[in-house]
Amino acid sequence: MALIKDGVEAKDSFVNACHLDTLPASGDIIVSLDQWNDHRDALLARDAQLGVTLKSDQHPDSIADDLQHFALVALEFPAFTDGRAYSYARILRDQYSFAKELRAVGDVLLEQLLYMNRVGINAFDIVGDNDLEQWKVAAADYTVWYQPTNDGRTSIRDLRRG
Amino acid sequence: MYRYDEFDHTFMAERVAQFARQVARRMSGEMTEEQFRPLRLMNGLYLQLHAYMLRVNVPYGSLSSAQLRGLAEIARKYDRNYGHFTTRQNIQYNWIKLDEMPALLGDLAKIEMHGIQSSGNCIRNTTSDQYAGASADEIEDPRVYCEIIRQWSTLHPEFSYLPRKFKIAVTGAPKDRAAVALHDIGLRLYHNAEGKAGFEVLVGGGQGRTPVIAKTIRKWLEPEDMLSYLEAILRVYNLWGRRDNKYKARIKILVNATGIDEFRNQVDSEWDKIKDTKLQLDAQEIERIRAYFASPAYETLPDYSAELIAHGEQNTAFKEWLKSNTAAHKITGYLIVNLSLKSPKQPPGDITSEQMLATADLADHYNFGELRVNHRQNLTFTDVRQIDVYELWQKLAALDLATPNIGKVSDIIACPGLDYCALANARSIPIAERIQQRFEDIDRLHDVGELSLNISGCMNACGHHHVGNIGILGVEKKGQEYYQFTLGGSSTEDAALGDRTGPGFSTDEVVNAVDRILNTYIEQRDDIEETFLETYRRVGMAPFKEALYGAN
Ligand code: HEM
Ligand code: SF4
């Protein structure tokens, strides 16, 4: 298990508390949407960073008014074929202007790294240890893009115009 | 036609390198077949009954002669010397070896072709009118917008893991040759009262096991808004399309469940938020792409049709061919010529390497070096000088590409069926062959006239049976192949789904059943001008049912 953030291996300060019955007293944690809704005040009273996980059937509208409280939003991919969170990422970045960490968790494949990157996901929870080098290679798979998105890369249409 | 520029070339080279690496990881055992599957599918590589099948996109059906030569070479080098043109204007190879795939993709890239997104739950090759740019009834060239969509949809970061596959079709003429009402999104170009071109947008059409005719979601869309509006539809679908059951995952199911009015509201609300982003097209970009589709250098020629008809008086075979296999051109002195891939000697849509190479030469000589693949699995030369038509016909006849049956009963659409397809219930190709043999008699063929006959080997409907004037669906009953008939389907501007006649027929009975349907039509029609579809719509199912099942 490793965290890749903004293209490099990063130390993960967060503990995933989604499945814990009692929340740790200190330290950065990631909670589920239910936990956030049920323990909102207690979570806000903690003196540490907070992240929230959106399952693939939990639309970002459900946290639209709370985004200022989160240091990260984790988007869950229950299966690599479930592509809803790609749209969630764009909605969070483009419509809600969420600028902090967007982390992909779950069934995240090497081959999807670039797609995720382009919709605004900047951190990846990856399983397996031999992957790291390959992830770096995959990140360099493409240098040109047809679609304009908000990830800062210049689209081919704009490149053509020089 | 469109030519890759440096950016398209860079993209393709990177794609080939990426897949080569993925294949290497699979071959070395680093990746399991399960992990590899989605990756090969993204490149158009299916595992079928006997071998790997590769589907190569022909963007909106447009090919250069050099590309056709390349495809012939690939058939020779990596397959058994033939290819199969599909109803989605693509070409398929049936006998591909995995370890040769990287080299094959490299060869394809050299002719600016690939199999990206020809499979998988993503936006597939956008299809269009095979007569685009040439037909007398065209309002605006749809290829311009197809190309813009091609670029936008290629490896779209947000829409590559949709609930299910997604197909877009564009037509620029009132006569719909692209079956836009049977696609997830259909775009219909027309002129508004001020003479400006824009789109009617249809959504939620499709075939498969739940056939649906698309509904109009917008009566008018400015061309500049095309990508933002498409993106809004795709986002609503990606968010809310069903993912729990793959048979209910297409956008047609979502549109029907949501209701078109509510669906439209959802799309509009999404569209409002993205309308003024970089997705917006401007006139400059549209004109830049349009320049690629500039007309070829037409000459000023006299109308030569009287001479062609005179030729026909001398030669009945030519006369029949001229009548059925050509279409009117927008420029005087030119004609559109269809090459039939429906000779009784070959399965529908199949073409040998030799035929491809010879066709490429003919395209250079008679058709400005280009050709089209059309959704009825034939080829089209869009810009032939009338004065060359007789000579071209002779050469096509020598290649067995001049069967005079375009738009006739033996111009059959058939899916691969049980001969190749792992999902099939029944064979399609042998049924098509038998029907073609029965209707080899040209007089009978032309007496029956305008008619589409479509065959699918299972309810997935790859052979478009729902929208054939006569549709044949292969089913399996107690280990036997049976064929059910539908009548009255249409895929054009008056799109309709066919009606079931009743119980199916065994393999031995199918051809006789077709015969009886046609005889009934001939008895019932007002005159020879009334087509099969018109007669069916006027008299209804009863007389056909009686002819098929007797009077009870
Ligand atoms: C032999 C391999 C093939 C397989 C395994 C296959 C599989 C399928 C499946 C499962 C569907 C149903 C999809 C749905 O309803 O959601 C489908 C639909 C379709 N396929 Fe194929 N197919 C094959 C070959 C072809 C060929 C050769 C053509 C063209 C001649 C074709 C054209 C289509 C079309 C037009 C549809 C229905 C249109 C729609 O998407 O609504 N397929 N195919
Ligand atoms: S209709 Fe059925 S049998 Fe025919 S190609 Fe499609 S999936 Fe195969």
mmCIF file with all atom_site columns, C-alpha atoms and ligand atoms in Angstrom, chain B residues 46 48 53 55 84 86-88 92 164-165 167 206-209 250 377 416 421 423 460-462 464, ligand 1:
data_model
loop_
_atom_site.group_PDB
_atom_site.id
_atom_site.type_symbol
_atom_site.label_atom_id
_atom_site.label_alt_id
_atom_site.label_comp_id
_atom_site.label_asym_id
_atom_site.label_entity_id
_atom_site.label_seq_id
_atom_site.pdbx_PDB_ins_code
_atom_site.Cartn_x
_atom_site.Cartn_y
_atom_site.Cartn_z
_atom_site.occupancy
_atom_site.B_iso_or_equiv
_atom_site.pdbx_formal_charge
_atom_site.auth_seq_id
_atom_site.auth_comp_id
_atom_site.auth_asym_id
_atom_site.auth_atom_id
_atom_site.pdbx_PDB_model_num
ATOM   1  C  CA  . TYR B 1 46  ? -12.144 -9.371  -28.592 1.00 0.00 ? 46  TYR B CA  1
ATOM   2  C  CA  . GLN B 1 48  ? -14.160 -14.955 -30.001 1.00 0.00 ? 48  GLN B CA  1
ATOM   3  C  CA  . MET B 1 53  ? -11.088 -10.604 -33.373 1.00 0.00 ? 53  MET B CA  1
ATOM   4  C  CA  . ARG B 1 55  ? -12.196 -4.220  -34.793 1.00 0.00 ? 55  ARG B CA  1
ATOM   5  C  CA  . HIS B 1 84  ? -15.300 -7.853  -42.812 1.00 0.00 ? 84  HIS B CA  1
ATOM   6  C  CA  . THR B 1 86  ? -19.574 -3.930  -40.350 1.00 0.00 ? 86  THR B CA  1
ATOM   7  C  CA  . THR B 1 87  ? -22.823 -1.984  -40.008 1.00 0.00 ? 87  THR B CA  1
ATOM   8  C  CA  . ARG B 1 88  ? -20.936 0.525   -37.901 1.00 0.00 ? 88  ARG B CA  1
ATOM   9  C  CA  . GLN B 1 92  ? -13.115 -6.503  -38.460 1.00 0.00 ? 92  GLN B CA  1
ATOM   10 C  CA  . ARG B 1 164 ? -22.438 0.887   -21.174 1.00 0.00 ? 164 ARG B CA  1
ATOM   11 C  CA  . LYS B 1 165 ? -21.216 1.593   -24.700 1.00 0.00 ? 165 LYS B CA  1
ATOM   12 C  CA  . LYS B 1 167 ? -22.878 5.475   -30.022 1.00 0.00 ? 167 LYS B CA  1
ATOM   13 C  CA  . GLY B 1 206 ? -30.852 1.835   -29.721 1.00 0.00 ? 206 GLY B CA  1
ATOM   14 C  CA  . GLN B 1 207 ? -31.297 -1.740  -30.798 1.00 0.00 ? 207 GLN B CA  1
ATOM   15 C  CA  . GLY B 1 208 ? -30.183 -4.727  -28.786 1.00 0.00 ? 208 GLY B CA  1
ATOM   16 C  CA  . ARG B 1 209 ? -32.697 -6.646  -26.707 1.00 0.00 ? 209 ARG B CA  1
ATOM   17 C  CA  . ARG B 1 250 ? -27.900 1.880   -21.950 1.00 0.00 ? 250 ARG B CA  1
ATOM   18 C  CA  . GLN B 1 377 ? -21.926 -3.140  -45.258 1.00 0.00 ? 377 GLN B CA  1
ATOM   19 C  CA  . PRO B 1 416 ? -21.301 -12.802 -37.871 1.00 0.00 ? 416 PRO B CA  1
ATOM   20 C  CA  . CYS B 1 421 ? -19.642 -15.035 -32.410 1.00 0.00 ? 421 CYS B CA  1
ATOM   21 C  CA  . LEU B 1 423 ? -22.896 -14.941 -27.988 1.00 0.00 ? 423 LEU B CA  1
ATOM   22 C  CA  . ASN B 1 460 ? -28.235 -8.341  -29.318 1.00 0.00 ? 460 ASN B CA  1
ATOM   23 C  CA  . ALA B 1 461 ? -29.327 -7.225  -32.764 1.00 0.00 ? 461 ALA B CA  1
ATOM   24 C  CA  . CYS B 1 462 ? -25.939 -6.498  -34.345 1.00 0.00 ? 462 CYS B CA  1
ATOM   25 C  CA  . HIS B 1 464 ? -30.261 -4.582  -37.191 1.00 0.00 ? 464 HIS B CA  1
HETATM 26 C  C1  . HEM C 2 .   ? -18.703 -11.111 -33.233 1.00 0.00 ? 1   HEM C C1  1
HETATM 27 C  C2  . HEM C 2 .   ? -18.526 -10.295 -32.237 1.00 0.00 ? 1   HEM C C2  1
HETATM 28 C  C3  . HEM C 2 .   ? -19.617 -9.395  -31.691 1.00 0.00 ? 1   HEM C C3  1
HETATM 29 C  C4  . HEM C 2 .   ? -20.058 -9.405  -30.407 1.00 0.00 ? 1   HEM C C4  1
HETATM 30 C  C5  . HEM C 2 .   ? -19.569 -10.273 -29.273 1.00 0.00 ? 1   HEM C C5  1
HETATM 31 C  C6  . HEM C 2 .   ? -21.083 -8.388  -30.311 1.00 0.00 ? 1   HEM C C6  1
HETATM 32 C  C7  . HEM C 2 .   ? -21.778 -8.095  -29.153 1.00 0.00 ? 1   HEM C C7  1
HETATM 33 C  C8  . HEM C 2 .   ? -22.829 -7.206  -29.088 1.00 0.00 ? 1   HEM C C8  1
HETATM 34 C  C9  . HEM C 2 .   ? -23.692 -7.031  -27.949 1.00 0.00 ? 1   HEM C C9  1
HETATM 35 C  C10 . HEM C 2 .   ? -23.554 -7.764  -26.639 1.00 0.00 ? 1   HEM C C10 1
HETATM 36 C  C11 . HEM C 2 .   ? -24.624 -6.097  -28.283 1.00 0.00 ? 1   HEM C C11 1
HETATM 37 C  C12 . HEM C 2 .   ? -25.769 -5.590  -27.435 1.00 0.00 ? 1   HEM C C12 1
HETATM 38 C  C13 . HEM C 2 .   ? -25.390 -4.378  -26.726 1.00 0.00 ? 1   HEM C C13 1
HETATM 39 C  C14 . HEM C 2 .   ? -26.534 -3.754  -25.968 1.00 0.00 ? 1   HEM C C14 1
HETATM 40 O  O1  . HEM C 2 .   ? -27.677 -3.958  -26.332 1.00 0.00 ? 1   HEM C O1  1
HETATM 41 O  O2  . HEM C 2 .   ? -26.241 -3.006  -25.024 1.00 0.00 ? 1   HEM C O2  1
HETATM 42 C  C15 . HEM C 2 .   ? -24.327 -5.665  -29.612 1.00 0.00 ? 1   HEM C C15 1
HETATM 43 C  C16 . HEM C 2 .   ? -25.050 -4.709  -30.295 1.00 0.00 ? 1   HEM C C16 1
HETATM 44 C  C17 . HEM C 2 .   ? -24.700 -4.248  -31.556 1.00 0.00 ? 1   HEM C C17 1
HETATM 45 N  N1  . HEM C 2 .   ? -23.623 -4.653  -32.322 1.00 0.00 ? 1   HEM C N1  1
HETATM 46 FE FE1 . HEM C 2 .   ? -22.446 -6.226  -31.935 1.00 0.00 ? 1   HEM C FE1 1
HETATM 47 N  N2  . HEM C 2 .   ? -21.224 -7.805  -31.527 1.00 0.00 ? 1   HEM C N2  1
HETATM 48 C  C18 . HEM C 2 .   ? -20.355 -8.387  -32.405 1.00 0.00 ? 1   HEM C C18 1
HETATM 49 C  C19 . HEM C 2 .   ? -20.209 -8.096  -33.731 1.00 0.00 ? 1   HEM C C19 1
HETATM 50 C  C20 . HEM C 2 .   ? -20.831 -7.041  -34.363 1.00 0.00 ? 1   HEM C C20 1
HETATM 51 C  C21 . HEM C 2 .   ? -20.704 -6.754  -35.753 1.00 0.00 ? 1   HEM C C21 1
HETATM 52 C  C22 . HEM C 2 .   ? -19.874 -7.543  -36.747 1.00 0.00 ? 1   HEM C C22 1
HETATM 53 C  C23 . HEM C 2 .   ? -21.443 -5.643  -35.988 1.00 0.00 ? 1   HEM C C23 1
HETATM 54 C  C24 . HEM C 2 .   ? -21.673 -4.962  -37.301 1.00 0.00 ? 1   HEM C C24 1
HETATM 55 C  C25 . HEM C 2 .   ? -21.987 -5.668  -38.394 1.00 0.00 ? 1   HEM C C25 1
HETATM 56 C  C26 . HEM C 2 .   ? -22.012 -5.235  -34.747 1.00 0.00 ? 1   HEM C C26 1
HETATM 57 C  C27 . HEM C 2 .   ? -22.849 -4.137  -34.580 1.00 0.00 ? 1   HEM C C27 1
HETATM 58 C  C28 . HEM C 2 .   ? -23.670 -3.956  -33.505 1.00 0.00 ? 1   HEM C C28 1
HETATM 59 C  C29 . HEM C 2 .   ? -24.786 -3.061  -33.500 1.00 0.00 ? 1   HEM C C29 1
HETATM 60 C  C30 . HEM C 2 .   ? -25.176 -2.115  -34.631 1.00 0.00 ? 1   HEM C C30 1
HETATM 61 C  C31 . HEM C 2 .   ? -25.445 -3.256  -32.279 1.00 0.00 ? 1   HEM C C31 1
HETATM 62 C  C32 . HEM C 2 .   ? -26.764 -2.703  -31.833 1.00 0.00 ? 1   HEM C C32 1
HETATM 63 C  C33 . HEM C 2 .   ? -26.866 -1.258  -31.753 1.00 0.00 ? 1   HEM C C33 1
HETATM 64 C  C34 . HEM C 2 .   ? -26.952 -0.747  -30.368 1.00 0.00 ? 1   HEM C C34 1
HETATM 65 O  O3  . HEM C 2 .   ? -25.885 -0.623  -29.771 1.00 0.00 ? 1   HEM C O3  1
HETATM 66 O  O4  . HEM C 2 .   ? -28.051 -0.449  -29.896 1.00 0.00 ? 1   HEM C O4  1
HETATM 67 N  N3  . HEM C 2 .   ? -21.639 -6.111  -33.780 1.00 0.00 ? 1   HEM C N3  1
HETATM 68 N  N4  . HEM C 2 .   ? -23.218 -6.350  -30.080 1.00 0.00 ? 1   HEM C N4  1
#
